[in-house]
Tab-separated table of C-alpha atoms in Angstrom:
chain	number	residue	atom	x	y	z
S	1	MET	CA	42.818	-31.816	6.546
S	2	THR	CA	39.838	-30.503	8.355
S	3	LEU	CA	38.613	-26.976	9.401
S	4	GLN	CA	40.675	-26.120	12.550
S	5	LEU	CA	39.293	-23.483	14.809
S	6	PRO	CA	41.448	-21.512	17.258
S	7	ASP	CA	40.273	-19.715	20.331
S	8	LEU	CA	37.090	-18.111	19.079
S	9	ASP	CA	37.208	-15.244	21.870
S	10	ARG	CA	40.211	-13.262	20.550
S	11	GLY	CA	40.276	-14.631	16.783
S	12	GLN	CA	43.405	-15.568	14.820
S	13	ALA	CA	45.221	-13.393	12.121
S	14	PHE	CA	46.170	-14.766	8.882
S	15	SER	CA	49.829	-15.901	8.597
S	16	ASP	CA	52.210	-13.704	6.863
S	17	ALA	CA	52.208	-15.582	3.693
S	18	LEU	CA	48.740	-15.868	3.477
S	19	MET	CA	48.275	-12.224	4.281
S	20	ARG	CA	50.354	-11.383	1.363
S	21	GLU	CA	48.284	-13.609	-0.862
S	22	VAL	CA	44.903	-11.931	0.044
S	23	LYS	CA	46.302	-8.386	-0.200
S	24	ALA	CA	47.587	-9.313	-3.798
S	25	ARG	CA	43.938	-10.177	-4.733
S	26	PHE	CA	42.577	-6.701	-3.767
S	27	LEU	CA	42.866	-3.260	-5.451
S	28	GLN	CA	44.225	-0.214	-3.635
S	29	VAL	CA	44.575	-1.729	-0.250
S	30	ASP	CA	47.993	0.146	0.630
S	31	HIS	CA	47.461	2.941	-1.986
S	32	ASP	CA	44.624	4.914	-3.296
S	33	HIS	CA	43.818	5.213	-7.222
S	34	HIS	CA	46.436	7.937	-7.550
S	35	GLY	CA	49.257	5.789	-5.965
S	36	ARG	CA	49.345	7.675	-2.787
S	37	GLU	CA	49.921	5.731	0.234
S	38	ARG	CA	46.935	5.479	2.628
S	39	LEU	CA	45.013	3.489	5.182
S	40	TYR	CA	41.365	3.096	3.974
S	41	PHE	CA	39.295	2.213	6.874
S	42	ASP	CA	35.973	3.128	5.648
S	43	ASN	CA	35.014	-0.524	4.331
S	44	ALA	CA	31.386	-0.215	6.078
S	45	GLY	CA	30.741	2.536	3.495
S	46	GLY	CA	32.374	0.673	0.483
S	47	SER	CA	34.697	-2.186	0.799
S	48	PHE	CA	37.836	-2.862	-1.238
S	49	ARG	CA	37.464	-4.394	-4.476
S	50	LEU	CA	38.637	-7.733	-5.532
S	51	LYS	CA	40.791	-7.733	-8.730
S	52	ALA	CA	38.929	-10.647	-10.218
S	53	ALA	CA	35.417	-8.946	-9.480
S	54	VAL	CA	36.335	-5.680	-11.299
S	55	GLU	CA	37.882	-7.443	-14.291
S	56	ARG	CA	34.761	-9.772	-14.608
S	57	PHE	CA	32.646	-6.722	-14.270
S	58	ALA	CA	34.351	-5.124	-17.263
S	59	GLN	CA	34.203	-8.383	-19.185
S	60	VAL	CA	30.681	-9.341	-19.179
S	61	ASP	CA	29.053	-5.867	-19.081
S	62	ALA	CA	30.903	-5.257	-22.471
S	63	ILE	CA	28.950	-8.210	-24.095
S	64	PRO	CA	25.905	-6.502	-25.857
S	65	ASP	CA	23.852	-9.654	-26.319
S	66	ASN	CA	20.276	-9.906	-24.514
S	67	ALA	CA	20.315	-12.985	-22.473
S	68	GLU	CA	16.539	-13.547	-23.063
S	69	ARG	CA	17.527	-15.010	-26.573
S	70	ILE	CA	18.427	-18.568	-27.873
S	71	HIS	CA	21.746	-18.004	-29.470
S	72	ALA	CA	25.176	-19.369	-27.909
S	73	THR	CA	25.940	-15.792	-26.181
S	74	ALA	CA	22.665	-15.569	-24.796
S	75	VAL	CA	22.794	-19.081	-23.304
S	76	GLU	CA	26.324	-18.167	-22.029
S	77	LEU	CA	24.813	-15.356	-20.163
S	78	GLN	CA	21.802	-17.361	-18.796
S	79	ASN	CA	24.434	-19.650	-17.417
S	80	ILE	CA	26.282	-16.764	-15.746
S	81	GLN	CA	22.837	-15.708	-14.236
S	82	ALA	CA	22.023	-19.197	-13.066
S	83	LYS	CA	25.665	-19.538	-11.454
S	84	GLY	CA	25.254	-16.402	-9.752
S	85	SER	CA	21.837	-17.256	-8.356
S	86	ALA	CA	23.141	-20.521	-6.991
S	87	ASP	CA	26.226	-18.609	-5.422
S	88	LEU	CA	23.753	-16.283	-3.613
S	89	ARG	CA	22.202	-19.382	-2.270
S	90	THR	CA	25.517	-20.686	-1.359
S	91	ILE	CA	26.362	-17.401	0.660
S	92	LEU	CA	23.051	-17.690	2.530
S	93	ASN	CA	22.608	-21.647	2.629
S	94	ALA	CA	19.262	-21.017	1.081
S	95	THR	CA	17.106	-23.460	-0.920
S	96	GLY	CA	14.141	-22.480	-3.159
S	97	GLY	CA	12.772	-19.294	-3.055
S	98	SER	CA	13.514	-16.464	-5.517
S	99	VAL	CA	16.728	-14.541	-6.187
S	100	TYR	CA	16.101	-10.664	-6.886
S	101	ALA	CA	18.824	-8.494	-8.483
S	102	SER	CA	18.203	-4.952	-8.208
S	103	PHE	CA	20.097	-1.797	-8.640
S	104	SER	CA	20.459	-1.481	-4.836
S	105	ALA	CA	19.972	-3.340	-1.694
S	106	SER	CA	18.069	-0.467	-0.511
S	107	GLY	CA	15.476	-0.575	-3.253
S	108	ALA	CA	15.161	-4.197	-2.775
S	109	MET	CA	14.185	-3.686	1.019
S	110	PHE	CA	11.524	-1.205	0.091
S	111	ASP	CA	9.983	-3.845	-2.411
S	112	MET	CA	10.166	-6.722	0.045
S	113	VAL	CA	8.433	-4.648	2.692
S	114	ARG	CA	5.916	-3.388	0.450
S	115	ALA	CA	4.780	-6.973	-0.556
S	116	ILE	CA	4.653	-8.146	2.798
S	117	ALA	CA	3.138	-5.058	4.440
S	118	GLU	CA	0.328	-4.846	1.688
S	119	ASN	CA	-0.746	-8.484	1.517
S	120	VAL	CA	-0.345	-10.226	5.002
S	121	PRO	CA	-2.935	-9.314	7.620
S	122	GLY	CA	-2.096	-7.663	10.755
S	123	THR	CA	-2.449	-4.491	12.867
S	124	ASN	CA	1.233	-3.934	13.874
S	125	MET	CA	4.804	-4.138	12.259
S	126	VAL	CA	7.991	-4.456	14.255
S	127	THR	CA	11.499	-3.201	13.611
S	128	THR	CA	14.518	-1.875	15.474
S	129	VAL	CA	15.770	1.500	16.427
S	130	LEU	CA	19.295	0.415	14.770
S	131	GLU	CA	17.957	-0.263	11.255
S	132	HIS	CA	19.274	1.340	8.222
S	133	PRO	CA	16.883	4.092	6.615
S	134	SER	CA	16.076	1.812	3.728
S	135	ALA	CA	14.532	-0.588	6.227
S	136	PHE	CA	13.087	1.790	8.932
S	137	ASP	CA	11.625	4.218	6.479
S	138	ALA	CA	10.090	1.526	4.480
S	139	MET	CA	8.539	0.285	7.489
S	140	SER	CA	7.312	3.653	8.665
S	141	LEU	CA	6.024	4.324	5.302
S	142	TYR	CA	3.879	1.369	4.866
S	143	ALA	CA	2.687	1.375	8.558
S	144	GLN	CA	1.329	4.881	8.305
S	145	ARG	CA	-0.036	4.031	4.616
S	146	LEU	CA	-1.907	0.995	5.834
S	147	GLY	CA	-2.836	2.267	9.282
S	148	CYS	CA	-0.681	-0.246	11.354
S	149	GLU	CA	1.201	0.509	14.417
S	150	LEU	CA	5.013	0.591	14.042
S	151	ARG	CA	6.561	-0.960	17.192
S	152	VAL	CA	10.347	-0.080	17.496
S	153	ALA	CA	12.704	-2.070	19.520
S	154	GLN	CA	15.157	0.083	21.219
S	155	SER	CA	19.075	-0.468	21.494
S	156	ASN	CA	21.245	-1.791	24.410
S	157	PRO	CA	23.889	1.105	24.899
S	158	VAL	CA	26.135	-1.224	26.581
S	159	THR	CA	26.411	-4.070	23.896
S	160	GLY	CA	25.662	-1.643	20.986
S	161	GLY	CA	22.887	-3.777	19.716
S	162	VAL	CA	19.387	-4.835	20.580
S	163	ASP	CA	18.381	-7.561	22.952
S	164	VAL	CA	16.364	-10.500	21.805
S	165	GLU	CA	13.946	-9.836	24.522
S	166	GLU	CA	13.267	-6.281	23.544
S	167	ILE	CA	12.520	-7.339	19.989
S	168	VAL	CA	10.303	-10.438	20.634
S	169	ARG	CA	8.222	-8.488	23.467
S	170	LEU	CA	6.710	-6.428	20.773
S	171	VAL	CA	5.793	-9.382	18.647
S	172	ASP	CA	2.243	-10.741	18.790
S	173	LYS	CA	-0.380	-12.602	16.824
S	174	ASP	CA	-1.244	-9.406	15.040
S	175	THR	CA	2.271	-8.660	13.840
S	176	CYS	CA	2.495	-8.893	10.052
S	177	LEU	CA	6.215	-8.191	9.768
S	178	LEU	CA	9.350	-8.325	11.721
S	179	ASN	CA	12.211	-6.520	10.123
S	180	VAL	CA	15.513	-6.645	11.761
S	181	ILE	CA	19.168	-5.844	10.847
S	182	TYR	CA	21.831	-8.575	11.067
S	183	ALA	CA	24.576	-6.144	12.606
S	184	SER	CA	24.713	-2.395	13.507
S	185	ASN	CA	26.651	-0.495	10.742
S	186	ILE	CA	27.624	1.988	13.751
S	187	SER	CA	28.665	-0.278	16.426
S	188	GLY	CA	29.222	-3.666	14.631
S	189	ALA	CA	27.243	-5.460	17.276
S	190	LYS	CA	25.639	-8.564	15.925
S	191	LEU	CA	21.986	-9.455	16.843
S	192	ASP	CA	21.362	-12.961	17.771
S	193	MET	CA	19.485	-14.002	14.495
S	194	ALA	CA	18.772	-17.295	15.198
S	195	GLU	CA	17.366	-16.732	18.768
S	196	ILE	CA	15.102	-13.801	17.401
S	197	VAL	CA	13.719	-15.907	14.666
S	198	ARG	CA	12.902	-18.859	17.034
S	199	ARG	CA	11.317	-17.035	19.744
S	200	ALA	CA	9.381	-14.698	17.432
S	201	ARG	CA	7.997	-17.851	15.613
S	202	GLU	CA	7.227	-19.157	19.009
S	203	ILE	CA	4.614	-16.418	19.348
S	204	LYS	CA	3.557	-16.446	15.625
S	205	PRO	CA	4.590	-19.645	13.651
S	206	ASP	CA	3.590	-17.861	10.335
S	207	LEU	CA	5.280	-14.520	11.165
S	208	TYR	CA	6.984	-12.904	8.000
S	209	ILE	CA	10.617	-11.946	8.844
S	210	LEU	CA	12.903	-9.681	6.749
S	211	VAL	CA	16.627	-9.319	7.458
S	212	ASP	CA	19.139	-6.521	6.182
S	213	ALA	CA	22.450	-8.433	5.934
S	214	VAL	CA	24.272	-5.766	4.093
S	215	GLN	CA	26.590	-4.750	6.811
S	216	HIS	CA	27.187	-8.368	8.208
S	217	ALA	CA	27.332	-10.614	4.959
S	218	PRO	CA	31.218	-9.772	4.207
S	219	HIS	CA	32.124	-10.406	8.025
S	220	GLY	CA	30.499	-13.545	9.091
S	221	LEU	CA	28.366	-16.684	8.490
S	222	ILE	CA	24.839	-16.526	7.487
S	223	ASP	CA	22.671	-19.833	7.666
S	224	LEU	CA	19.030	-19.720	6.351
S	225	GLN	CA	18.559	-23.258	7.405
S	226	LYS	CA	19.187	-22.207	11.080
S	227	THR	CA	17.643	-18.796	10.727
S	228	PRO	CA	14.911	-19.181	8.334
S	229	VAL	CA	13.488	-15.745	7.137
S	230	ASP	CA	11.304	-14.599	4.233
S	231	GLY	CA	13.581	-12.020	2.623
S	232	ILE	CA	17.237	-10.996	3.169
S	233	ASN	CA	19.614	-8.749	1.208
S	234	LEU	CA	23.167	-7.786	0.555
S	235	ALA	CA	25.280	-5.381	-1.345
S	236	PRO	CA	28.211	-6.358	-3.504
S	237	TYR	CA	29.866	-3.076	-3.012
S	238	LYS	CA	30.350	-3.830	0.666
S	239	PHE	CA	31.333	-7.319	-0.139
S	240	PHE	CA	34.425	-7.026	-2.229
S	241	GLY	CA	32.343	-6.476	-5.269
S	242	CYS	CA	30.939	-3.547	-7.586
S	243	ARG	CA	28.430	-0.653	-6.803
S	244	GLY	CA	25.120	-0.554	-8.682
S	245	SER	CA	24.000	-3.979	-7.606
S	246	GLY	CA	21.667	-5.256	-4.950
S	247	LEU	CA	20.967	-9.007	-4.312
S	248	SER	CA	18.330	-10.453	-2.352
S	249	TRP	CA	16.712	-13.828	-1.656
S	250	VAL	CA	12.941	-14.223	-1.008
S	251	SER	CA	11.275	-17.145	0.481
S	252	GLU	CA	8.711	-19.111	-1.655
S	253	ARG	CA	5.780	-17.811	0.223
S	254	ALA	CA	6.835	-14.293	0.287
S	255	ALA	CA	7.999	-14.451	-3.637
S	256	VAL	CA	4.247	-15.009	-4.671
S	257	LEU	CA	3.167	-12.125	-2.729
S	258	PRO	CA	1.559	-9.236	-5.247
S	259	HIS	CA	4.773	-7.236	-6.188
S	260	HIS	CA	5.672	-5.181	-9.069
S	261	LYS	CA	6.345	-7.529	-12.106
S	262	LEU	CA	5.252	-7.956	-15.665
S	263	ALA	CA	2.172	-9.706	-15.918
S	264	GLY	CA	3.295	-12.411	-18.355
S	265	LYS	CA	6.009	-13.505	-15.946
S	266	LYS	CA	5.893	-16.378	-13.242
S	267	PRO	CA	4.308	-15.348	-10.025
S	268	ASP	CA	7.581	-15.755	-8.044
S	269	TYR	CA	9.628	-13.512	-10.585
S	270	TRP	CA	10.888	-10.165	-9.178
S	271	ASP	CA	13.288	-8.580	-11.532
S	272	LEU	CA	11.995	-5.952	-13.678
S	273	GLY	CA	13.342	-5.032	-17.069
S	274	SER	CA	16.485	-6.781	-18.817
S	275	ALA	CA	18.834	-8.526	-16.675
S	276	ALA	CA	22.500	-7.178	-15.934
S	277	PRO	CA	24.485	-10.455	-16.006
S	278	TRP	CA	27.460	-8.669	-14.576
S	279	GLN	CA	25.857	-8.692	-11.129
S	280	PHE	CA	25.716	-12.440	-11.175
S	281	ALA	CA	29.241	-12.778	-12.435
S	282	VAL	CA	30.597	-10.432	-9.778
S	283	LEU	CA	28.837	-12.305	-7.106
S	284	THR	CA	30.504	-15.556	-8.517
S	285	GLU	CA	33.889	-14.021	-8.092
S	286	ILE	CA	33.120	-13.236	-4.713
S	287	VAL	CA	32.143	-16.791	-3.829
S	288	ASP	CA	35.248	-18.114	-5.675
S	289	TYR	CA	37.439	-16.048	-3.592
S	290	VAL	CA	35.996	-16.877	-0.069
S	291	CYS	CA	36.109	-20.634	-1.286
S	292	TRP	CA	39.769	-20.153	-2.449
S	293	LEU	CA	40.403	-18.863	1.238
S	294	GLY	CA	38.529	-21.682	2.672
S	295	GLY	CA	40.655	-24.009	0.836
S	296	HIS	CA	43.742	-23.056	3.105
S	297	PHE	CA	41.912	-24.361	6.140
S	298	SER	CA	39.747	-27.193	4.833
S	299	ASP	CA	40.119	-29.946	2.250
S	300	ALA	CA	36.268	-29.944	1.356
S	301	THR	CA	35.276	-30.124	-1.963
S	302	ASP	CA	31.628	-28.830	-1.543
S	303	ARG	CA	31.188	-25.274	-2.365
S	304	ARG	CA	29.083	-24.285	0.665
S	305	ALA	CA	31.661	-26.124	2.882
S	306	LEU	CA	34.531	-24.248	1.453
S	307	PHE	CA	32.592	-21.025	1.568
S	308	VAL	CA	32.027	-21.728	5.299
S	309	ALA	CA	35.556	-22.196	5.843
S	310	GLY	CA	36.499	-18.911	4.254
S	311	ILE	CA	34.115	-16.709	5.717
S	312	THR	CA	34.870	-18.401	9.056
S	313	HIS	CA	38.551	-17.419	8.853
S	314	ILE	CA	37.742	-14.005	7.638
S	315	GLU	CA	35.676	-13.625	10.867
S	316	LEU	CA	38.565	-14.803	13.032
S	317	HIS	CA	41.134	-12.709	11.273
S	318	GLU	CA	38.979	-9.658	11.876
S	319	ARG	CA	38.216	-10.431	15.228
S	320	ALA	CA	42.096	-10.513	15.877
S	321	LEU	CA	42.351	-7.026	14.236
S	322	LEU	CA	39.558	-5.972	16.537
S	323	ALA	CA	41.167	-7.220	19.607
S	324	LEU	CA	44.557	-5.427	18.453
S	325	LEU	CA	42.721	-2.121	17.875
S	326	LEU	CA	41.335	-2.301	21.317
S	327	ASP	CA	44.101	-3.717	23.371
S	328	GLY	CA	47.149	-3.208	21.311
S	329	ASN	CA	50.416	-5.299	21.374
S	330	ALA	CA	54.027	-4.868	21.995
S	331	ASN	CA	54.466	-2.351	19.045
S	332	ALA	CA	51.440	-0.349	19.555
S	333	THR	CA	49.083	1.089	22.222
S	334	GLY	CA	45.639	-0.047	21.847
S	335	MET	CA	42.708	2.401	22.095
S	336	ARG	CA	41.325	1.332	25.512
S	337	GLU	CA	44.606	2.507	27.055
S	338	MET	CA	45.239	5.660	24.858
S	339	LYS	CA	44.790	8.919	26.840
S	340	GLY	CA	42.411	11.362	25.219
S	341	VAL	CA	40.728	8.581	23.363
S	342	ASN	CA	37.264	7.008	23.902
S	343	VAL	CA	36.034	3.799	22.649
S	344	PHE	CA	32.234	3.642	22.422
S	345	LEU	CA	30.071	0.702	22.817
S	346	ASP	CA	32.973	-1.268	23.883
S	347	HIS	CA	31.510	-4.468	24.741
S	348	GLU	CA	33.898	-7.163	26.009
S	349	ASP	CA	32.650	-10.170	23.960
S	350	LEU	CA	34.215	-9.893	20.758
S	351	THR	CA	32.419	-12.962	19.483
S	352	LYS	CA	29.295	-10.720	19.290
S	353	ARG	CA	30.989	-7.910	17.277
S	354	ASP	CA	31.940	-7.484	13.620
S	355	LEU	CA	35.037	-5.375	12.771
S	356	ILE	CA	33.504	-1.868	13.310
S	357	LEU	CA	34.706	0.525	16.069
S	358	GLY	CA	33.411	3.906	17.214
S	359	ILE	CA	35.602	6.315	18.776
S	360	GLY	CA	35.996	9.861	19.964
S	361	PHE	CA	38.684	12.389	21.022
S	362	ASP	CA	38.593	14.323	24.367
S	363	ARG	CA	39.371	17.769	22.493
S	364	ILE	CA	37.917	17.549	19.223
S	365	ASP	CA	34.760	16.534	17.581
S	366	CYS	CA	34.435	13.577	15.337
S	367	THR	CA	34.347	15.552	12.130
S	368	GLN	CA	37.657	17.138	13.000
S	369	ALA	CA	39.069	14.140	13.966
S	370	VAL	CA	38.196	12.622	10.477
S	371	VAL	CA	40.006	15.708	9.046
S	372	GLU	CA	43.201	15.018	11.276
S	373	TYR	CA	43.177	11.442	10.051
S	374	GLY	CA	43.060	12.646	6.490
S	375	LYS	CA	46.234	14.737	6.945
S	376	ARG	CA	47.963	11.719	8.042
S	377	GLY	CA	46.890	9.608	5.175
S	378	VAL	CA	43.867	7.476	6.935
S	379	THR	CA	40.354	7.508	5.764
S	380	VAL	CA	37.697	7.034	8.191
S	381	TYR	CA	34.106	8.344	8.420
S	382	GLU	CA	32.301	10.448	11.037
S	383	ARG	CA	28.809	9.282	12.071
S	384	VAL	CA	26.988	12.407	13.280
S	385	ALA	CA	23.405	13.106	14.552
S	386	THR	CA	22.727	15.505	11.849
S	387	SER	CA	22.856	12.739	9.271
S	388	ILE	CA	19.820	10.965	8.224
S	389	TYR	CA	21.855	7.883	8.155
S	390	SER	CA	23.051	8.192	11.727
S	391	LYS	CA	20.692	10.409	13.843
S	392	ARG	CA	18.284	7.690	14.899
S	393	MET	CA	20.944	5.043	15.964
S	394	LEU	CA	23.245	7.661	17.617
S	395	GLU	CA	20.658	9.164	19.806
S	396	SER	CA	19.564	5.610	20.902
S	397	PHE	CA	22.934	5.209	22.413
S	398	GLY	CA	23.320	8.630	23.672
S	399	LEU	CA	26.089	9.899	21.354
S	400	ALA	CA	26.305	13.114	19.406
S	401	GLY	CA	28.766	11.648	16.929
S	402	THR	CA	31.363	9.077	16.456
S	403	VAL	CA	34.418	8.356	14.351
S	404	ARG	CA	33.607	4.954	12.610
S	405	VAL	CA	36.763	2.868	11.949
S	406	SER	CA	36.266	-0.079	9.559
S	407	PRO	CA	39.012	-1.966	8.102
S	408	LEU	CA	38.608	-5.267	6.336
S	409	HIS	CA	40.249	-8.766	6.524
S	410	CYS	CA	42.677	-7.851	3.791
S	411	ASN	CA	44.298	-5.323	6.360
S	412	SER	CA	47.069	-6.757	8.368
S	413	VAL	CA	48.401	-6.621	11.704
S	414	ALA	CA	50.845	-4.078	10.474
S	415	ASP	CA	48.075	-1.982	9.113
S	416	ILE	CA	46.414	-1.917	12.383
S	417	GLU	CA	49.626	-1.005	14.252
S	418	LYS	CA	50.152	1.954	12.045
S	419	PHE	CA	46.613	3.036	12.600
S	420	LEU	CA	47.045	2.875	16.369
S	421	ARG	CA	50.383	4.834	16.206
S	422	ILE	CA	48.557	7.763	14.193
S	423	THR	CA	45.672	7.815	16.483
S	424	GLN	CA	48.020	8.111	19.443
S	425	ASP	CA	49.857	11.032	17.469
S	426	ILE	CA	46.317	12.743	16.923
S	427	ALA	CA	45.584	12.509	20.692
S	428	ALA	CA	49.012	13.807	21.679
S	429	ASP	CA	48.917	16.786	19.092
S	430	ILE	CA	45.472	18.070	20.192
S	431	GLY	CA	46.293	17.627	23.892
S	432	LEU	CA	49.214	20.130	23.077
S	433	SER	CA	47.093	22.581	21.306
C-alpha cells in the first residue's frame, strides 16, 4: 500500500470508522470538562489534547530524578529527551542544529531574534504585518535597540496572507534577519515559504531567516530540506499537547551565535536550567499519534514517511471541513450562502489555507456573536482591533473585528453541519430582533 492522495483542491474527509478512532484518542472533543455538550472551535488558541500526551506528561513529570546524573532513571530521562529531540527533527525534516526547549514558543522567538540581531551585521531587518507579537515585537525591540531599520511587508486583503514579492522586495544585501510567519492565525492563509526562502537567498545567500510555525505546524507539512531556515518554533499546546512548553530548532550557524547560556556548556547549547523531560515525552506522543494516523494511508516503516502521510491526511481532512464550512452540503447551508453572515478574507484556493475562518454578522458585532455562540454551546473567539494580539493584523485587512472559527481534524463532518445550523439560527434570530 502506498500513500494515496485524492483531489487536493477540496480535500477528503476521514471515513466514519477512522473518525471514530481519531475522536477516541482526544479529550473533551464533544463535551467540556464538566461533561456539558459543546462544540469547541477555538483550537487556534489551544488545541484538543491527546489522551496519551496528557497521561505521559503526568507520568514523566512525576519522576523527581535529575536527568543530569548517571543512575538508571537519569539515563531513562536522557533517552526520553533524546527521542523527543529526534522527533522534533522528524516533524521538521531537520538535520543537525540544536533543539531548544523553553517555557513558551514566544520566549524562544525573542531569544532567537536577539542572537541573530545582535551578532549578524546589517542595517535593516524584515518581517510582516501578520506576525504574532512575539515575533513582531522582538523584531521591533532589537531594531530600535541596534539602530536598524525595520521593514514590514504588508498583507494582501484578498488572500489574507502576504505575497512573496511584497516580502522579498524589502530584502537587500544589508538585511541581517528575515522573520516570517508560516500561516496567519487570523485568516489561516499560508505563506509560500519555499519561494520566500529561495528568492530571499537569491538576493542575499547567507541571509538568516526565522519562522514562526506555531499556528501552521498542527495543520500541514513542514520540510526544512526544502525550506532551509535558521530557526523555527512550535507550541505543543496548539499541537495536541500540553501548555508550558515551547520547542524550537536552531541551525548550526545560528546555534553558535552568542546567546544566553551557562559558560561551561557547549557553544550550540540553548537550554537554561534543569531540563523538563515531559516536554520531550509529550512531543514523542504527538509524533506517535500522527504516525499512527499515517499508517492508515501508507505501509511505510520510516518514521518521517509515516509522519508525512499522517499530517498530509490531517491537512486533507481539514480542507474538506473548510470546504464544508464555506459551501455546505445537503444537510446544512454553507456560510457563503447564509443571509446576514459575512465570510472575511475568503480566498478561493483552499490549498493555500489552513483550517481557520473569520466571519461576521450584519446586525451584531463579533464580541456579541461569540456570546450568542456560547449560549448555544459553541466556543469560538473574537479577534478585535483593541487587542494587542489582533490590532495590527486586522487593520492591515481593513477589519475592525472577526469571529475566528478554528476546528481541528478530530472534528467530524457532523460537527461542522451542527455548527452551520447554529450559525444560521443566530443570523435568523438577530435578523428578527
